[in-house]
Amino acid sequence: MSKSAEGQAPFKVSEETLAAIDRYIAQYPTKASALMPCIWAITDEIGHVPEGGVDLLVEKLEVTRTRVHEVLSFYTMYRTEPQADNVLQVCHNISCHIMGARNIIAHLEKKLGVRMGETTPDGKFALEGAECLGACGHGPVLQRGKHLYEYLTTDKVDDLLDNLRKGEVPRADTDRELEE
Amino acid sequence: MSRNDDRILSARFGRKDGHKLSVYENEGGYQALRSVLGKMQPDEVTEVVKESGLRGRGGAGFPTGVKWGFVPKDAEEVYFFVNADESEPGTFKDRYCLDYDPHMTIEGTIISCFAVRAKLAFIYIRGEFGWLIDRVQKAVDEAYAAGYLGKNILGSGYDLEMIVHKGAGAYICGEETGLINSVEGLKGQPSIKPPFPAVAGFLGKPTIVNNVESVAAVPWIITHGAEAYKAIGTEKSCGTKLWSVSGPVKNPGVYEVPLGIPFREFFNDYLGGMADGEDLKAVIVGGSSVPVLPADEIMNCNLDYESLQQAGTMLGSGGMIIIPKSSDMVELIQVLMHFYFDESCGQCTPCREGTGWLHKLVKKLRRGEGTAEDIDTLEHVCNGMMGLTICPLADAAVMPMRSFIDKFRPEFEALIQETATAGPQTRWPRGEQE
Ligand SMILES: Cc1cc2nc3c(=O)[nH]c(=O)nc-3n(C[C@H](O)[C@H](O)[C@H](O)COP(=O)(O)O)c2cc1C
Ligand code: SF4
Ligand code: FES
C-alpha cells in the first residue's frame, strides 16, 4: 500500500483512523465527497498527510492521485510535511491589525528569534501569519491547533510561550465554560 | 424593540449552558419544528418565510423564501448547506450563533430542509473553528438522540440526515459554488452561474445554500408568524440583524438590533462610542469587501440594506470594522489587498492578475517608491476587474480599493509627496506581508 521514501518507516495509521475513514465513506453520498473528512482523519492522527496517506486515500475513495494532491495543496490547513510542535498562527488581517497585531507579531519574533514564516531551529515553534480567524472583536488573536487565544497582550504571549515550552497547552478563551 | 426585549437570535448569547438541548427546549426550542412536521406542507413553510421578508444574511441579501422557491417541485434529491465558513474579515457573528446556541441553527436547518424537501444537510464550518466544530457536532448528536434528526422525525415520516463538515482554510469556499465543490471533494473553486445551485448544485442536484444567521431566524418566524417578523425593521429590510463589531470602540462584540436603526444611535448606545483616546475616522460597515465610509457619512446613515446602498456601501455580512483616526489608510488597504491576492482561487485572469497588481502597487506606494500615476494605475486595474469574473471575489477586492482612494485620496497623495521629498522609506508590513 505504501511507497514511502527509503529509510522512513512505512506509512501506517491506526485501526481507529481506518474505521473513521470507513465511517465517512458510508456517511457521505459519494466516495469522492468523503475526501476532506478522510484527509482530516489522517491529519488528526499524524499531523500531516505523507505520500503513503495519499495512497490510502486513492485506494479507499477511488479518486485519482492528482485529485488528492490538488485538494491537499488548495487548502491552507492541510499539510504534507511534518510540522513544528507548536504552529502559532497570528491573525494579521484588518481588525487585528487595527488592534495591535503588529506589536504581537514583533514581540513573538523577538521572543522566538525567528521571523514570520520561519520555524525555530529546535523545531518547537513555527510562526505563521493567518487571515481573519473570525475573532475580530476579540483581537489581537492567535491560533494553535484547536485553541484560539484572544485579547492578546505581550504578557499573555509570554505566559503562553512559557507554558508551551513546558509542553503544556493552556486553556484558551474558547475552551471556557460559557459564562455570562 | 429595545435592548432587552425579546431578542430573536441572541437570547442565549453569553449564557452558560445556552448551548445545551435541555436549556433550548425549556425556552421553547424545537416547538417550531413540532408545529411544522405533520401539520404544514413544505410549500406552506416556504410561503411563510417568503412573506416574512427574511433576506440572506451571508452577504448578498437575497430573499430566503424566494430562493427556496426555485427548487423544482418534482426534484427527487435535494441538498441543503448551511454556510458557516465565516471568513469575511470583520465578521464573527455566525460563530456566536453556533457557539452559544447551536440548537437554534439546527432547528432552523431542519425546518428549512423540510421546506425544500432535502434529505441531507451539511453544516460547513471553517476549519479554523476547531473548538466550534466539536461543539456543533455534540449538539447534532443530541438532536439525533432526541429524535429531531434521522429517520421518521417526531413520527412525521420525514427523514433528514445532518453532517457537520470541517473546512480546511480557504476564504473562497464561503462562496456558495466553491462551498459545494469543496464538499464534492474538489478544490473549492467557484463555478459559473447559471445554472444556479437551486437548480443544479451538489452532485448536479438542486441545492440550497444559506448563511447560519438566515436559517437561525426561521424557528422564530414559524412560531411568531411572518407578520410579526415583518413588523420589525423597515419596509424592505425586515427583522433583526446581527452586527459583529471590531476595532477600538468601548464595547466591541456582537449585537442584535432591528434593521434600520440609525448608525449614530447604535454607535453611541450599544458600542459606547470610541475607546478612550480614540477618534472615529471611518467605518467599513459590512465586512472588508464593502466600500468604506468616512465618519461624517456613516453618522447620517441608517443600518438597513437600502439606506446603506444609497450611501454608496453595502450591508454585506454585518461585519462592522471601526477605523480610528490613528490608522493609516494606505497601510490598511495594503493589509486587505494582501488578503484578496492570497485568497483569489486563480481561475479568472482579471482576478488572479488584478489582485496581484493591486497588492504590488499599494506595496510600492508604501515602500516609498510611488508616483501620482500609480493612483491612476490602481483605478485602471480596478476597472479591468469589476464584474468580469466567475465569482464576486474580484469585486470584493475592488470595492474597498476604489473607496479607499475615493474617500481618502489625500492620504495616498501625502504619502507620494512625502516620498518625493524624503526618498524611499521602509514601512511595515514586511516579511510575510511583502
Ligand atoms: C468570496 C466570497 C465569500 C463568501 N463567504 C461567505 C461566508 O463565509 N458565509 C456566507 O454565509 N456566505 C458567504 N458568501 C456568500 C455566499 O456565496 C452565499 O451568497 C450565501 O451563503 C447565501 O446564503 P444567504 O442567502 O442565507 O445569505 C461569500 C461570497 C463570496 C463571493
Ligand atoms: S473571481 Fe477570483 S476567486 Fe472568484 S472564481 Fe474568479 S479567480 Fe476565483
Ligand atoms: S481580523 Fe483578526 S480575527 Fe478577524
PDB file of N, CA and C and ligand atoms in Angstrom, chain B residues 55-64 67 83-88 93-94 171-177 193 209-212 214-215 391-393 396, ligand 1:
ATOM      1  N   ARG B  55     -34.210  38.105   4.450  1.00  0.00           N
ATOM      2  CA  ARG B  55     -33.220  38.131   3.370  1.00  0.00           C
ATOM      3  C   ARG B  55     -31.925  37.502   3.842  1.00  0.00           C
ATOM      4  N   GLY B  56     -31.216  36.867   2.911  1.00  0.00           N
ATOM      5  CA  GLY B  56     -29.988  36.139   3.249  1.00  0.00           C
ATOM      6  C   GLY B  56     -28.996  37.027   3.980  1.00  0.00           C
ATOM      7  N   ARG B  57     -28.438  36.509   5.065  1.00  0.00           N
ATOM      8  CA  ARG B  57     -27.516  37.291   5.894  1.00  0.00           C
ATOM      9  C   ARG B  57     -26.051  36.996   5.593  1.00  0.00           C
ATOM     10  N   GLY B  58     -25.796  36.233   4.530  1.00  0.00           N
ATOM     11  CA  GLY B  58     -24.409  35.865   4.215  1.00  0.00           C
ATOM     12  C   GLY B  58     -23.675  36.942   3.437  1.00  0.00           C
ATOM     13  N   GLY B  59     -24.408  37.911   2.909  1.00  0.00           N
ATOM     14  CA  GLY B  59     -23.724  38.975   2.185  1.00  0.00           C
ATOM     15  C   GLY B  59     -24.565  39.574   1.075  1.00  0.00           C
ATOM     16  N   ALA B  60     -25.245  38.723   0.324  1.00  0.00           N
ATOM     17  CA  ALA B  60     -25.927  39.233  -0.858  1.00  0.00           C
ATOM     18  C   ALA B  60     -27.348  39.744  -0.557  1.00  0.00           C
ATOM     19  N   GLY B  61     -27.953  39.291   0.522  1.00  0.00           N
ATOM     20  CA  GLY B  61     -29.271  39.808   0.912  1.00  0.00           C
ATOM     21  C   GLY B  61     -30.413  39.329   0.036  1.00  0.00           C
ATOM     22  N   PHE B  62     -30.248  38.167  -0.584  1.00  0.00           N
ATOM     23  CA  PHE B  62     -31.311  37.645  -1.443  1.00  0.00           C
ATOM     24  C   PHE B  62     -32.443  37.062  -0.591  1.00  0.00           C
ATOM     25  N   PRO B  63     -33.718  37.336  -0.960  1.00  0.00           N
ATOM     26  CA  PRO B  63     -34.839  36.840  -0.144  1.00  0.00           C
ATOM     27  C   PRO B  63     -34.809  35.308  -0.011  1.00  0.00           C
ATOM     28  N   THR B  64     -34.800  34.848   1.220  1.00  0.00           N
ATOM     29  CA  THR B  64     -34.591  33.424   1.500  1.00  0.00           C
ATOM     30  C   THR B  64     -35.714  32.547   0.939  1.00  0.00           C
ATOM     31  N   LYS B  67     -35.600  32.163  -2.809  1.00  0.00           N
ATOM     32  CA  LYS B  67     -34.556  31.205  -3.228  1.00  0.00           C
ATOM     33  C   LYS B  67     -35.053  29.774  -3.078  1.00  0.00           C
ATOM     34  N   ASN B  83     -24.072  27.599   5.477  1.00  0.00           N
ATOM     35  CA  ASN B  83     -22.765  28.205   5.251  1.00  0.00           C
ATOM     36  C   ASN B  83     -22.233  28.815   6.545  1.00  0.00           C
ATOM     37  N   ALA B  84     -21.313  28.100   7.176  1.00  0.00           N
ATOM     38  CA  ALA B  84     -20.652  28.602   8.387  1.00  0.00           C
ATOM     39  C   ALA B  84     -19.160  28.715   8.110  1.00  0.00           C
ATOM     40  N   ASP B  85     -18.841  29.137   6.890  1.00  0.00           N
ATOM     41  CA  ASP B  85     -17.439  29.291   6.523  1.00  0.00           C
ATOM     42  C   ASP B  85     -16.878  30.609   7.068  1.00  0.00           C
ATOM     43  N   GLU B  86     -17.765  31.499   7.426  1.00  0.00           N
ATOM     44  CA  GLU B  86     -17.425  32.798   8.048  1.00  0.00           C
ATOM     45  C   GLU B  86     -15.949  33.200   7.998  1.00  0.00           C
ATOM     46  N   SER B  87     -15.527  33.723   6.866  1.00  0.00           N
ATOM     47  CA  SER B  87     -14.130  34.136   6.728  1.00  0.00           C
ATOM     48  C   SER B  87     -13.977  35.571   6.251  1.00  0.00           C
ATOM     49  N   GLU B  88     -15.087  36.269   6.096  1.00  0.00           N
ATOM     50  CA  GLU B  88     -15.017  37.656   5.641  1.00  0.00           C
ATOM     51  C   GLU B  88     -14.411  38.499   6.765  1.00  0.00           C
ATOM     52  N   LYS B  93     -20.120  36.724  13.609  1.00  0.00           N
ATOM     53  CA  LYS B  93     -21.461  36.561  14.182  1.00  0.00           C
ATOM     54  C   LYS B  93     -21.949  35.123  14.128  1.00  0.00           C
ATOM     55  N   ASP B  94     -21.659  34.412  13.031  1.00  0.00           N
ATOM     56  CA  ASP B  94     -22.131  33.030  12.907  1.00  0.00           C
ATOM     57  C   ASP B  94     -21.480  32.163  13.978  1.00  0.00           C
ATOM     58  N   TYR B 171     -10.855  31.082   2.036  1.00  0.00           N
ATOM     59  CA  TYR B 171     -11.921  32.089   2.048  1.00  0.00           C
ATOM     60  C   TYR B 171     -12.922  31.825   0.932  1.00  0.00           C
ATOM     61  N   ILE B 172     -12.429  31.392  -0.205  1.00  0.00           N
ATOM     62  CA  ILE B 172     -13.283  31.245  -1.380  1.00  0.00           C
ATOM     63  C   ILE B 172     -14.329  30.145  -1.193  1.00  0.00           C
ATOM     64  N   CYS B 173     -14.119  29.232  -0.262  1.00  0.00           N
ATOM     65  CA  CYS B 173     -15.126  28.201  -0.004  1.00  0.00           C
ATOM     66  C   CYS B 173     -16.394  28.783   0.610  1.00  0.00           C
ATOM     67  N   GLY B 174     -16.365  30.041   1.030  1.00  0.00           N
ATOM     68  CA  GLY B 174     -17.587  30.686   1.513  1.00  0.00           C
ATOM     69  C   GLY B 174     -18.523  31.037   0.370  1.00  0.00           C
ATOM     70  N   GLU B 175     -17.982  31.168  -0.822  1.00  0.00           N
ATOM     71  CA  GLU B 175     -18.826  31.436  -1.993  1.00  0.00           C
ATOM     72  C   GLU B 175     -19.595  30.145  -2.264  1.00  0.00           C
ATOM     73  N   GLU B 176     -20.879  30.243  -2.551  1.00  0.00           N
ATOM     74  CA  GLU B 176     -21.713  29.038  -2.472  1.00  0.00           C
ATOM     75  C   GLU B 176     -21.308  27.915  -3.429  1.00  0.00           C
ATOM     76  N   THR B 177     -20.878  28.259  -4.636  1.00  0.00           N
ATOM     77  CA  THR B 177     -20.489  27.172  -5.550  1.00  0.00           C
ATOM     78  C   THR B 177     -19.112  26.611  -5.175  1.00  0.00           C
ATOM     79  N   LYS B 193     -22.315  30.682 -12.827  1.00  0.00           N
ATOM     80  CA  LYS B 193     -23.774  30.627 -12.685  1.00  0.00           C
ATOM     81  C   LYS B 193     -24.369  31.405 -13.853  1.00  0.00           C
ATOM     82  N   VAL B 209     -28.060  26.878  -0.467  1.00  0.00           N
ATOM     83  CA  VAL B 209     -27.017  27.299   0.469  1.00  0.00           C
ATOM     84  C   VAL B 209     -27.550  28.517   1.204  1.00  0.00           C
ATOM     85  N   ASN B 210     -27.551  28.445   2.513  1.00  0.00           N
ATOM     86  CA  ASN B 210     -27.965  29.590   3.319  1.00  0.00           C
ATOM     87  C   ASN B 210     -26.962  29.840   4.438  1.00  0.00           C
ATOM     88  N   ASN B 211     -26.837  31.094   4.773  1.00  0.00           N
ATOM     89  CA  ASN B 211     -25.984  31.504   5.877  1.00  0.00           C
ATOM     90  C   ASN B 211     -26.588  31.051   7.220  1.00  0.00           C
ATOM     91  N   VAL B 212     -25.741  30.862   8.212  1.00  0.00           N
ATOM     92  CA  VAL B 212     -26.186  30.459   9.557  1.00  0.00           C
ATOM     93  C   VAL B 212     -27.278  31.392  10.084  1.00  0.00           C
ATOM     94  N   SER B 214     -29.299  33.313   8.593  1.00  0.00           N
ATOM     95  CA  SER B 214     -30.570  33.221   7.868  1.00  0.00           C
ATOM     96  C   SER B 214     -31.406  32.064   8.419  1.00  0.00           C
ATOM     97  N   VAL B 215     -30.823  30.872   8.520  1.00  0.00           N
ATOM     98  CA  VAL B 215     -31.618  29.724   8.980  1.00  0.00           C
ATOM     99  C   VAL B 215     -31.962  29.850  10.462  1.00  0.00           C
ATOM    100  N   CYS B 391     -16.822  34.681  -9.987  1.00  0.00           N
ATOM    101  CA  CYS B 391     -17.483  34.961  -8.713  1.00  0.00           C
ATOM    102  C   CYS B 391     -17.159  36.389  -8.296  1.00  0.00           C
ATOM    103  N   PRO B 392     -17.829  36.905  -7.275  1.00  0.00           N
ATOM    104  CA  PRO B 392     -17.601  38.312  -6.922  1.00  0.00           C
ATOM    105  C   PRO B 392     -16.358  38.584  -6.088  1.00  0.00           C
ATOM    106  N   LEU B 393     -15.406  37.653  -5.983  1.00  0.00           N
ATOM    107  CA  LEU B 393     -14.222  37.968  -5.174  1.00  0.00           C
ATOM    108  C   LEU B 393     -13.429  39.133  -5.767  1.00  0.00           C
ATOM    109  N   ALA B 396     -15.013  42.130  -4.727  1.00  0.00           N
ATOM    110  CA  ALA B 396     -14.811  42.298  -3.291  1.00  0.00           C
ATOM    111  C   ALA B 396     -13.471  42.957  -2.999  1.00  0.00           C
TER     112      ALA B 396
HETATM  113  C1  LIG C   1     -15.705  35.356  -1.832  1.00  0.00           C
HETATM  114  C2  LIG C   1     -16.999  35.085  -1.146  1.00  0.00           C
HETATM  115  C3  LIG C   1     -17.008  34.619   0.169  1.00  0.00           C
HETATM  116  C4  LIG C   1     -18.220  34.354   0.806  1.00  0.00           C
HETATM  117  N1  LIG C   1     -18.173  33.920   2.099  1.00  0.00           N
HETATM  118  C5  LIG C   1     -19.347  33.630   2.737  1.00  0.00           C
HETATM  119  C6  LIG C   1     -19.334  33.131   4.064  1.00  0.00           C
HETATM  120  O1  LIG C   1     -18.282  32.955   4.674  1.00  0.00           O
HETATM  121  N2  LIG C   1     -20.525  32.847   4.654  1.00  0.00           N
HETATM  122  C7  LIG C   1     -21.719  33.018   3.987  1.00  0.00           C
HETATM  123  O2  LIG C   1     -22.765  32.721   4.550  1.00  0.00           O
HETATM  124  N3  LIG C   1     -21.750  33.490   2.737  1.00  0.00           N
HETATM  125  C8  LIG C   1     -20.604  33.790   2.084  1.00  0.00           C
HETATM  126  N4  LIG C   1     -20.650  34.245   0.793  1.00  0.00           N
HETATM  127  C9  LIG C   1     -21.979  34.356   0.132  1.00  0.00           C
HETATM  128  C10 LIG C   1     -22.424  33.020  -0.429  1.00  0.00           C
HETATM  129  O3  LIG C   1     -21.957  32.896  -1.760  1.00  0.00           O
HETATM  130  C11 LIG C   1     -23.957  32.887  -0.485  1.00  0.00           C
HETATM  131  O4  LIG C   1     -24.471  34.011  -1.117  1.00  0.00           O
HETATM  132  C12 LIG C   1     -24.603  32.778   0.881  1.00  0.00           C
HETATM  133  O5  LIG C   1     -24.041  31.771   1.652  1.00  0.00           O
HETATM  134  C13 LIG C   1     -26.085  32.503   0.684  1.00  0.00           C
HETATM  135  O6  LIG C   1     -26.747  32.454   1.927  1.00  0.00           O
HETATM  136  P1  LIG C   1     -27.838  33.544   2.335  1.00  0.00           P
HETATM  137  O7  LIG C   1     -28.759  33.709   1.167  1.00  0.00           O
HETATM  138  O8  LIG C   1     -28.515  32.945   3.513  1.00  0.00           O
HETATM  139  O9  LIG C   1     -27.107  34.792   2.643  1.00  0.00           O
HETATM  140  C14 LIG C   1     -19.449  34.541   0.130  1.00  0.00           C
HETATM  141  C15 LIG C   1     -19.428  35.013  -1.184  1.00  0.00           C
HETATM  142  C16 LIG C   1     -18.230  35.287  -1.815  1.00  0.00           C
HETATM  143  C17 LIG C   1     -18.252  35.786  -3.215  1.00  0.00           C
END
